[in-house]
PDB file of C-alpha atoms in Angstrom:
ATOM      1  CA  UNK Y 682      22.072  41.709  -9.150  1.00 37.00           C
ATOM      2  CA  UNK Y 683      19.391  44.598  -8.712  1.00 40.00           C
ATOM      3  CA  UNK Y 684      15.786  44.019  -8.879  1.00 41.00           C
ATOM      4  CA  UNK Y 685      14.125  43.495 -11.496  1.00 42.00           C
ATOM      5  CA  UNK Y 686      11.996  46.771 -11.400  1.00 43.00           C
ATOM      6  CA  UNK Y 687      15.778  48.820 -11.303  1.00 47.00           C
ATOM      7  CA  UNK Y 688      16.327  47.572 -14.487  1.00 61.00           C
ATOM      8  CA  UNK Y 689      15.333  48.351 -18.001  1.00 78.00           C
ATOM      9  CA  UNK Y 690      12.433  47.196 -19.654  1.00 91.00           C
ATOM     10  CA  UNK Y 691      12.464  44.053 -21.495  1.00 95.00           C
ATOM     11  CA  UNK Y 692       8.451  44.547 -22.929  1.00 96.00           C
ATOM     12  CA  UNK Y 693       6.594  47.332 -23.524  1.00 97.00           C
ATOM     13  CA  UNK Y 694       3.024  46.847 -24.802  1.00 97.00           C
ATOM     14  CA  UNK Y 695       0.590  50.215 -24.907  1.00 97.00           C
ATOM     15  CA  UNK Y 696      -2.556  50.334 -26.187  1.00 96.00           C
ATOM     16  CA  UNK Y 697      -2.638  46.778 -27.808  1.00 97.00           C
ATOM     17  CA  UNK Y 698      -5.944  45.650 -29.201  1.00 96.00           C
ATOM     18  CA  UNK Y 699      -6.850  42.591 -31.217  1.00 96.00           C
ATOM     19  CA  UNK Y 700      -9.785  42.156 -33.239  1.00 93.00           C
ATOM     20  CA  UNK Y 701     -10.771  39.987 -36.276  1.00 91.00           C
ATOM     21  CA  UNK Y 702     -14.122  39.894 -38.648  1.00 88.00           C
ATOM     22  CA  UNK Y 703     -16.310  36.766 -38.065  1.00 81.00           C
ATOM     23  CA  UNK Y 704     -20.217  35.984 -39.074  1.00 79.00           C
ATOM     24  CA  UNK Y 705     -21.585  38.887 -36.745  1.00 80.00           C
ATOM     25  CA  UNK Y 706     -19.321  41.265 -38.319  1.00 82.00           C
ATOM     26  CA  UNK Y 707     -16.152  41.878 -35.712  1.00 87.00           C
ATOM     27  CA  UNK Y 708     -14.962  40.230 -32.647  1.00 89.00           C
ATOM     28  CA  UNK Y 709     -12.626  41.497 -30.415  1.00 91.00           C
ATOM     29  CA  UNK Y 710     -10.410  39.285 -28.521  1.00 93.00           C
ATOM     30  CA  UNK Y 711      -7.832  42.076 -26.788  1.00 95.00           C
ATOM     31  CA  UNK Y 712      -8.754  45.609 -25.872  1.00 95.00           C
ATOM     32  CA  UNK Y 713      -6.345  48.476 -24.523  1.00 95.00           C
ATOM     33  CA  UNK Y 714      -4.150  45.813 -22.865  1.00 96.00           C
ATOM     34  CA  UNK Y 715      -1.324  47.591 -21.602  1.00 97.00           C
ATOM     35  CA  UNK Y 716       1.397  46.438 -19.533  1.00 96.00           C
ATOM     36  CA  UNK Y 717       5.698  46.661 -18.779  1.00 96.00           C
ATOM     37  CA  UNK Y 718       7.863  43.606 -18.487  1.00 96.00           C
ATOM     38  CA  UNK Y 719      11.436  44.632 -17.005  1.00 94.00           C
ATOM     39  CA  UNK Y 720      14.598  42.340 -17.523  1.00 92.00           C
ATOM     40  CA  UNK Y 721      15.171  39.498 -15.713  1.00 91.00           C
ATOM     41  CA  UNK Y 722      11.553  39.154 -14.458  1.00 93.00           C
ATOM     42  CA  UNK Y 723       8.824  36.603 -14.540  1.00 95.00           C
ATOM     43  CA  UNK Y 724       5.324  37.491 -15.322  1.00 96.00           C
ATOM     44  CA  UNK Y 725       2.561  34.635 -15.609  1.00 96.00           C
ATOM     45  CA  UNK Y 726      -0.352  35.611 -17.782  1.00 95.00           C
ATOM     46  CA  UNK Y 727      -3.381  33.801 -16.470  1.00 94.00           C
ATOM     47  CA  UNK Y 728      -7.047  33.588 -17.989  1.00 90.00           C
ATOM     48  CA  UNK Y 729     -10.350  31.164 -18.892  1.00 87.00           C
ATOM     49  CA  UNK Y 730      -9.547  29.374 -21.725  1.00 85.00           C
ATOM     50  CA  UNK Y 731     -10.688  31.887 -24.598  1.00 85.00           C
ATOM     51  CA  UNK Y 732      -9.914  35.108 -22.798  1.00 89.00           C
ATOM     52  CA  UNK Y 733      -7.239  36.095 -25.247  1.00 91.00           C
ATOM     53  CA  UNK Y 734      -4.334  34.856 -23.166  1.00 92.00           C
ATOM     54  CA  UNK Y 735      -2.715  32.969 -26.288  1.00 90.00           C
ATOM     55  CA  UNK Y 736      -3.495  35.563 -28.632  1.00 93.00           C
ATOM     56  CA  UNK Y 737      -1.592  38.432 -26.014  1.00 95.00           C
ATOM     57  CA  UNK Y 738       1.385  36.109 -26.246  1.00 93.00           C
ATOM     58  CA  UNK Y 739       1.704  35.591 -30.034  1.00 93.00           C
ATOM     59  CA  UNK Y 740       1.363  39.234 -30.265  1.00 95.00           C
ATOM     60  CA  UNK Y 741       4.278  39.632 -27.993  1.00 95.00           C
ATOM     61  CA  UNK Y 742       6.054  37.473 -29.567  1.00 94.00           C
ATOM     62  CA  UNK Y 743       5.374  38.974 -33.420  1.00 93.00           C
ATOM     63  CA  UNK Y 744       3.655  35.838 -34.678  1.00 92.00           C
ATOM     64  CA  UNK Y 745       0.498  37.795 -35.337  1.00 93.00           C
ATOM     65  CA  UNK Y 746      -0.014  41.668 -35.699  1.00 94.00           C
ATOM     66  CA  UNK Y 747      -2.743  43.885 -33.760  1.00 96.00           C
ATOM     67  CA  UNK Y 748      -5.326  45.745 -35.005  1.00 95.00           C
ATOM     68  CA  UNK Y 749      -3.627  48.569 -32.936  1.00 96.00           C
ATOM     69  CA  UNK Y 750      -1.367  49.272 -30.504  1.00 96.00           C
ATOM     70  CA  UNK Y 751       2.466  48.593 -29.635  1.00 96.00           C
ATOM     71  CA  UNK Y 752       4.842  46.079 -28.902  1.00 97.00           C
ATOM     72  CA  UNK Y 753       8.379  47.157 -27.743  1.00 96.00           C
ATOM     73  CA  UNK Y 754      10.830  44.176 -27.583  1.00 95.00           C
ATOM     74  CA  UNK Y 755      13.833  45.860 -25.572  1.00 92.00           C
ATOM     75  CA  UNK Y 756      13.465  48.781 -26.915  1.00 92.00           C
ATOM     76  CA  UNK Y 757      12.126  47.254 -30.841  1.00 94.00           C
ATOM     77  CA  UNK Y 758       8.652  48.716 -31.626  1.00 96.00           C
ATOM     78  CA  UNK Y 759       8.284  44.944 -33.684  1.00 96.00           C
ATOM     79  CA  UNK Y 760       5.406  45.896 -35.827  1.00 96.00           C
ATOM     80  CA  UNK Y 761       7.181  48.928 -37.107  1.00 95.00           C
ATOM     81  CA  UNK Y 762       9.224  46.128 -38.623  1.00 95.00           C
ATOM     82  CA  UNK Y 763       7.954  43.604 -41.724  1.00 94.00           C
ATOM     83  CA  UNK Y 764       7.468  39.970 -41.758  1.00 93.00           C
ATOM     84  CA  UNK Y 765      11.097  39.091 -42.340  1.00 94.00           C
ATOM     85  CA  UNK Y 766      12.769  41.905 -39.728  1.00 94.00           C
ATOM     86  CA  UNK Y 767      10.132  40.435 -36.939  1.00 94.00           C
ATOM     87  CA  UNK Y 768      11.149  36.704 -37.946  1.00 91.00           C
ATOM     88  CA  UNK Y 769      15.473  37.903 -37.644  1.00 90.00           C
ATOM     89  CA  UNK Y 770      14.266  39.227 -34.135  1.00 92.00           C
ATOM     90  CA  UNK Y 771      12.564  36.122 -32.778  1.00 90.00           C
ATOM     91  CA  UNK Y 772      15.718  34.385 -33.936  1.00 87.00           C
ATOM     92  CA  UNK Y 773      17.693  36.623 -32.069  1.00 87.00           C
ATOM     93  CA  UNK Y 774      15.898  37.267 -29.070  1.00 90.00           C
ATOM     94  CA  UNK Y 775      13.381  35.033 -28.581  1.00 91.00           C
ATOM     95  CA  UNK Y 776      13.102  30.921 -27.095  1.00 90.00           C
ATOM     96  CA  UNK Y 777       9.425  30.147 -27.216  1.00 89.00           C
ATOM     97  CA  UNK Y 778       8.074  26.577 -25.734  1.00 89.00           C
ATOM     98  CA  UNK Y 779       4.558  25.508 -27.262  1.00 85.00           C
ATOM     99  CA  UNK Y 780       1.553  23.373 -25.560  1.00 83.00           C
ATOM    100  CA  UNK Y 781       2.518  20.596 -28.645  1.00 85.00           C
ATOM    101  CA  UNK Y 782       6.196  20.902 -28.396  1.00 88.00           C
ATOM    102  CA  UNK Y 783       6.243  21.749 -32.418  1.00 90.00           C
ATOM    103  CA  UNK Y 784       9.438  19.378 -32.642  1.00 94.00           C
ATOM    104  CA  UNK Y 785      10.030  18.741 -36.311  1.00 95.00           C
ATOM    105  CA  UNK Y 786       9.292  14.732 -37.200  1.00 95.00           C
ATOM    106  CA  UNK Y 787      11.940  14.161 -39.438  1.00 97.00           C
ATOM    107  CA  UNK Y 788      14.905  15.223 -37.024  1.00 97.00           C
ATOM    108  CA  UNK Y 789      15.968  13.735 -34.435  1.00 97.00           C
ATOM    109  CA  UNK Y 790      16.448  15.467 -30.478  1.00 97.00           C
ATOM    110  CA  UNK Y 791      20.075  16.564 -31.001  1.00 97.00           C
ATOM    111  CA  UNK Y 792      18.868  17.893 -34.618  1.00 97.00           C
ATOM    112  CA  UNK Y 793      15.697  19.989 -33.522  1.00 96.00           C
ATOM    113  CA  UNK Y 794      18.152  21.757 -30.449  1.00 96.00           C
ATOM    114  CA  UNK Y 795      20.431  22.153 -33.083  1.00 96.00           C
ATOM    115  CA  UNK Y 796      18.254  23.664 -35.664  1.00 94.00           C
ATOM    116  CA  UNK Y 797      18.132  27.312 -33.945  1.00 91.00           C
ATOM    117  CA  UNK Y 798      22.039  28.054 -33.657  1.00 93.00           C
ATOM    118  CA  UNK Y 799      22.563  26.267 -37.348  1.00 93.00           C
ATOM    119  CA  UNK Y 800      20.086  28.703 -38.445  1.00 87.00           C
ATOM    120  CA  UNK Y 801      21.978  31.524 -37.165  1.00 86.00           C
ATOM    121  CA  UNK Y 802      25.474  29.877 -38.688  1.00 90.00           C
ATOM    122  CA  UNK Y 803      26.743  29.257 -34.691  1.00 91.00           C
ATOM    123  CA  UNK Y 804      29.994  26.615 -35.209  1.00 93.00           C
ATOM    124  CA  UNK Y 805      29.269  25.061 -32.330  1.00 95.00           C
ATOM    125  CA  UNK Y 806      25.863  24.064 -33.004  1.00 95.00           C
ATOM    126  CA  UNK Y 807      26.398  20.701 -32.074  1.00 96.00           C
ATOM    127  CA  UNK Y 808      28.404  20.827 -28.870  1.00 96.00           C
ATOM    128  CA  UNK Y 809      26.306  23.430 -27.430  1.00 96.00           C
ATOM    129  CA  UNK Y 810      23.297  20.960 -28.400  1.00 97.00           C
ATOM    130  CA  UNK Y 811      24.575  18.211 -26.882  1.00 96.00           C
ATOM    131  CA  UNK Y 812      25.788  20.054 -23.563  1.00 94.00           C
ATOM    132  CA  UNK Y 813      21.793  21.621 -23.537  1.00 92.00           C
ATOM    133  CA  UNK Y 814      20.529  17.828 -23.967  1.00 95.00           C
ATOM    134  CA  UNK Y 815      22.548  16.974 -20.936  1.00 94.00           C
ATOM    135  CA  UNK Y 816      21.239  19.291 -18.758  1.00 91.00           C
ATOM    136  CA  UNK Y 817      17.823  18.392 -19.259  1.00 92.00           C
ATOM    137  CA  UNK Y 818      18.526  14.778 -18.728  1.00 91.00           C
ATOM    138  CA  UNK Y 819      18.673  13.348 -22.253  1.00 94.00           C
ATOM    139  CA  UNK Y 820      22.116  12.843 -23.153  1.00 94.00           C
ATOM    140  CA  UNK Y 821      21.388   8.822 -24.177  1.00 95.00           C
ATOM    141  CA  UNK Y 822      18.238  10.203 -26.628  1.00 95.00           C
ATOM    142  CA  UNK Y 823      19.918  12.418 -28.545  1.00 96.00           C
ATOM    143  CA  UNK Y 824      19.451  10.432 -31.965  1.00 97.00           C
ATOM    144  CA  UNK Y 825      15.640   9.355 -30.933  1.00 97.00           C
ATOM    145  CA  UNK Y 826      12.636  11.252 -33.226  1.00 97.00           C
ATOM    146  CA  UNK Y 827       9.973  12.526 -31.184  1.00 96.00           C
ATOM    147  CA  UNK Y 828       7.695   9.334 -31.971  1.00 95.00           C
ATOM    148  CA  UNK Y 829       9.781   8.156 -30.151  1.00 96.00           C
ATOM    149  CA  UNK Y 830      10.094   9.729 -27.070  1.00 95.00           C
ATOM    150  CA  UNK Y 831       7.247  10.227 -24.437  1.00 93.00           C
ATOM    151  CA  UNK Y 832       5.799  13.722 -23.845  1.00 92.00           C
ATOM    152  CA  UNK Y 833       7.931  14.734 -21.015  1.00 92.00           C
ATOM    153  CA  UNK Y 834      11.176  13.688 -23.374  1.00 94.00           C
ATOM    154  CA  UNK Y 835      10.057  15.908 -26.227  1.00 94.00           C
ATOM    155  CA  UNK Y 836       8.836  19.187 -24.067  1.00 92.00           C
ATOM    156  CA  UNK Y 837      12.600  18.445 -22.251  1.00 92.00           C
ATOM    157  CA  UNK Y 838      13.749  18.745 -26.237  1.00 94.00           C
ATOM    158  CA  UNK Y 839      11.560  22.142 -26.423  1.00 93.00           C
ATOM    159  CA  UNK Y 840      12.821  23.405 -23.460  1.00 93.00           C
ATOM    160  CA  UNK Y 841      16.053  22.610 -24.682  1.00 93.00           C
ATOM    161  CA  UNK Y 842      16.119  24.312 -27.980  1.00 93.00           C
ATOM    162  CA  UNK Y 843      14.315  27.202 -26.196  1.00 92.00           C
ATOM    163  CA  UNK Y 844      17.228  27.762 -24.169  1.00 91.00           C
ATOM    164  CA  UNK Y 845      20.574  27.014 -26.280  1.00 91.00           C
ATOM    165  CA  UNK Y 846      20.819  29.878 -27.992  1.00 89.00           C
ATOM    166  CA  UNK Y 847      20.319  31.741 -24.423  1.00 89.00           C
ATOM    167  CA  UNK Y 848      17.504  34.022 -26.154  1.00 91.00           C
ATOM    168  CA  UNK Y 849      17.043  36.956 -23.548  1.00 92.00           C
ATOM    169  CA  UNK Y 850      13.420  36.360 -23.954  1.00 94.00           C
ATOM    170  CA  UNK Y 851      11.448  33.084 -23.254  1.00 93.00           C
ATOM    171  CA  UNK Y 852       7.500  32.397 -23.785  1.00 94.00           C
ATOM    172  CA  UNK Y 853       5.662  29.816 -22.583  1.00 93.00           C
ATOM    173  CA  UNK Y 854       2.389  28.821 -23.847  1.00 91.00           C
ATOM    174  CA  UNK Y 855       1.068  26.073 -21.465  1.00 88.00           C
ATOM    175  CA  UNK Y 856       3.695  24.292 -21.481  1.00 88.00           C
ATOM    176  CA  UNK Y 857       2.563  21.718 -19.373  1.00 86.00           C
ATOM    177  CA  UNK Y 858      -1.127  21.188 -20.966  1.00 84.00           C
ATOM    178  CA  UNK Y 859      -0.318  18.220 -23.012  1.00 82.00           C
ATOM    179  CA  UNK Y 860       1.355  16.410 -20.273  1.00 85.00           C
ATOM    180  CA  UNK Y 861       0.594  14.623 -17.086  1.00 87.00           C
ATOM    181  CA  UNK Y 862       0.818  15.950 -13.279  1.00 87.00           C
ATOM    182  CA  UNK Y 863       3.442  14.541 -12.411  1.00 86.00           C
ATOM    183  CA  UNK Y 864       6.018  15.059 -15.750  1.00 87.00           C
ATOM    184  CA  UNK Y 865       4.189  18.605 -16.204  1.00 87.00           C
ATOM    185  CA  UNK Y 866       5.663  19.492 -12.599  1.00 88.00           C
ATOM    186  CA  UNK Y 867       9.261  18.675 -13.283  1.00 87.00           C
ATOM    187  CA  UNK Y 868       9.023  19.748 -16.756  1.00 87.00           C
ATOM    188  CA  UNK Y 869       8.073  23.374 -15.006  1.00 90.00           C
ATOM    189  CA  UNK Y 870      10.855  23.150 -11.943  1.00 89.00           C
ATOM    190  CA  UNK Y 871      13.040  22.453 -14.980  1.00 89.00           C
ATOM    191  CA  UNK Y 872      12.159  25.515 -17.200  1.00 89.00           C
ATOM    192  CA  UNK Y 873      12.242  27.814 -14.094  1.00 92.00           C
ATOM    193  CA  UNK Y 874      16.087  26.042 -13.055  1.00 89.00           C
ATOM    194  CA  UNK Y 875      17.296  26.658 -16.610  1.00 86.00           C
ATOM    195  CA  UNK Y 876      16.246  30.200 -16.531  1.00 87.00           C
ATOM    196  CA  UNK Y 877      17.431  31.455 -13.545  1.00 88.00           C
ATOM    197  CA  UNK Y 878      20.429  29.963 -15.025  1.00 87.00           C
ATOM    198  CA  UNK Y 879      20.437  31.723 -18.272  1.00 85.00           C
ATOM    199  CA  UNK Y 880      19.210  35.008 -16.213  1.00 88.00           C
ATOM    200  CA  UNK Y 881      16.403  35.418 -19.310  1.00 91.00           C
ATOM    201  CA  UNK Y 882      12.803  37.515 -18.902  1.00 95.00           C
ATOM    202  CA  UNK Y 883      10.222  34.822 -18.778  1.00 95.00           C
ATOM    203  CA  UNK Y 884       6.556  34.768 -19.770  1.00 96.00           C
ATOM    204  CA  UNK Y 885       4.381  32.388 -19.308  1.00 94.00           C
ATOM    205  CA  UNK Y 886       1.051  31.662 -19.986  1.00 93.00           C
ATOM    206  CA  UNK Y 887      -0.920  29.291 -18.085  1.00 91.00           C
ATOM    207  CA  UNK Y 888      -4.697  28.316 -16.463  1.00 86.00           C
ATOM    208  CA  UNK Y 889      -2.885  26.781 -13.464  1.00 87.00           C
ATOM    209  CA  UNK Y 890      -2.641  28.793 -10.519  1.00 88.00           C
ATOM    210  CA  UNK Y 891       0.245  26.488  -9.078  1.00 90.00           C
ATOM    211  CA  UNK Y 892       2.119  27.597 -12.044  1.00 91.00           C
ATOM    212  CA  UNK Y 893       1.472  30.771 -11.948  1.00 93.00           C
ATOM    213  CA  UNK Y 894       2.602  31.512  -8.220  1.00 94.00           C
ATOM    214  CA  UNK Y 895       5.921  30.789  -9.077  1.00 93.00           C
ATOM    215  CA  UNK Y 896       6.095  33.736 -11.241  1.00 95.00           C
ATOM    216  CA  UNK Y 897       7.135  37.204  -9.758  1.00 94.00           C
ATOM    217  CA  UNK Y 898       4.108  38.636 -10.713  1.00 95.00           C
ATOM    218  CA  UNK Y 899       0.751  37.328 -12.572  1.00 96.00           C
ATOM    219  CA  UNK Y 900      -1.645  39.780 -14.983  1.00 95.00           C
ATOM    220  CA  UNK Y 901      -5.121  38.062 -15.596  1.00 95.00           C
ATOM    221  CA  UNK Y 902      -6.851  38.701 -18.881  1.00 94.00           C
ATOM    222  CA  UNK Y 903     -10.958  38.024 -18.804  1.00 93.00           C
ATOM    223  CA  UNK Y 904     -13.067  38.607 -21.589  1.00 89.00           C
ATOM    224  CA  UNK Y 905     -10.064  40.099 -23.805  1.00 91.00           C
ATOM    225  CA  UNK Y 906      -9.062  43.013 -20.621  1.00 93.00           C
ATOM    226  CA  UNK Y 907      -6.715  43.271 -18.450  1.00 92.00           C
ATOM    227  CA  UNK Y 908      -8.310  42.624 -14.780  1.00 88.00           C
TER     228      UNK Y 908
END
């Protein structure tokens, strides 16, 4: 397999700038961040908490929209598209595991993996669910609702619908900060086993150096810049 910087690029992002109106009149939070993420590779994004680090990533991922700039998706520019085009791409190209797991309460483990591929009308929603579930060590939860599992169970359930419906793309937004040393370590070794795996261009975003080392190459973001 050829090096990551032989290949194509996975992210583009020129000129991308963020800023929002508040009580002193406007704040910016990103300036002229501008950056390439080529397939295959993993990038880290570190930063103080408040440095923008979050905001870069939902911008990445479409969940927000700059005040300028672009954001090319392999090859996409995603803000030339609307609300509903940049939704059909995240479904198509994008796993994304939160801080707070975002499982939905009223389905169980094998229901909230499922819920990606069922979305986009995959047959084989289930088996592919319950195959993901085993990997990640929780083939006897798969009916439990995230009350009742502990935190390491549910991010395992992130990670897992992240991954089944082998999105080329993966973020990462602390995915370790609501959960101890110890579970947020093999939670981590996990995510980086399942995508080598799945060969995917991970993201991640995280305060933790450790974390961050493990990543091909870090950016750091201070006071909404790229450093």
């Amino acid at each position: 397999m050829p090096e990551p910087s032989t290949l194509s690029p996975a992210i583009e992002v020129a000129r991308l700038a963020k800023r929002v109106a508040d009580a002193t009149g406007e704040l910016t939070i990103l300036q002229n961040i501008n950056f390439t993420v080529h397939a295959g590779a993993t990038l880290a994004i570190v930063g103080a908490s408040g440095s923008g680090k979050s905001t870069l990533l939902g911008l990445l991922a479409g969940l927000d929209t700059p005040s300028e700039g672009t954001v090319l998706l392999n090859g996409i520019d995603i803000f030339a598209l609307d609300e509903d085009g940049r939704a059909g791409l995240r479904k198509k190209e994008l796993g994304f595991v939160f801080q707070s797991f975002q499982l939905l309460a009223h389905l169980n483990a094998l229901e909230n993996v499922m819920l990606p591929l069922e979305l986009r009308g995959d047959d084989a929603a289930r088996e592919k669910s319950e195959a993901m579930l085993a990997r990640v060590g929780l083939s006897s939860r798969l009916k439990h609702y995230p009350k009742y599992l502990s935190g390491g169970e549910q991010q395992r359930v992130a990670l897992a619908r992240a991954f089944v419906s082998e999105p080329p793309l993966l973020f990462a937004d602390e995915p370790t900060g609501s959960l101890d040393a110890a579970t947020g370590e093999s939670v981590i070794r996990l995510m980086f086993e399942l995508n080598q795996e799945r060969k995917s261009t991970l993201v991640l975003v995280t305060h933790d150096a450790s974390i961050a080392s493990l990543c091909k190459r870090t950016i750091t973001i201070a006071a909404g810049q790229l450093v």
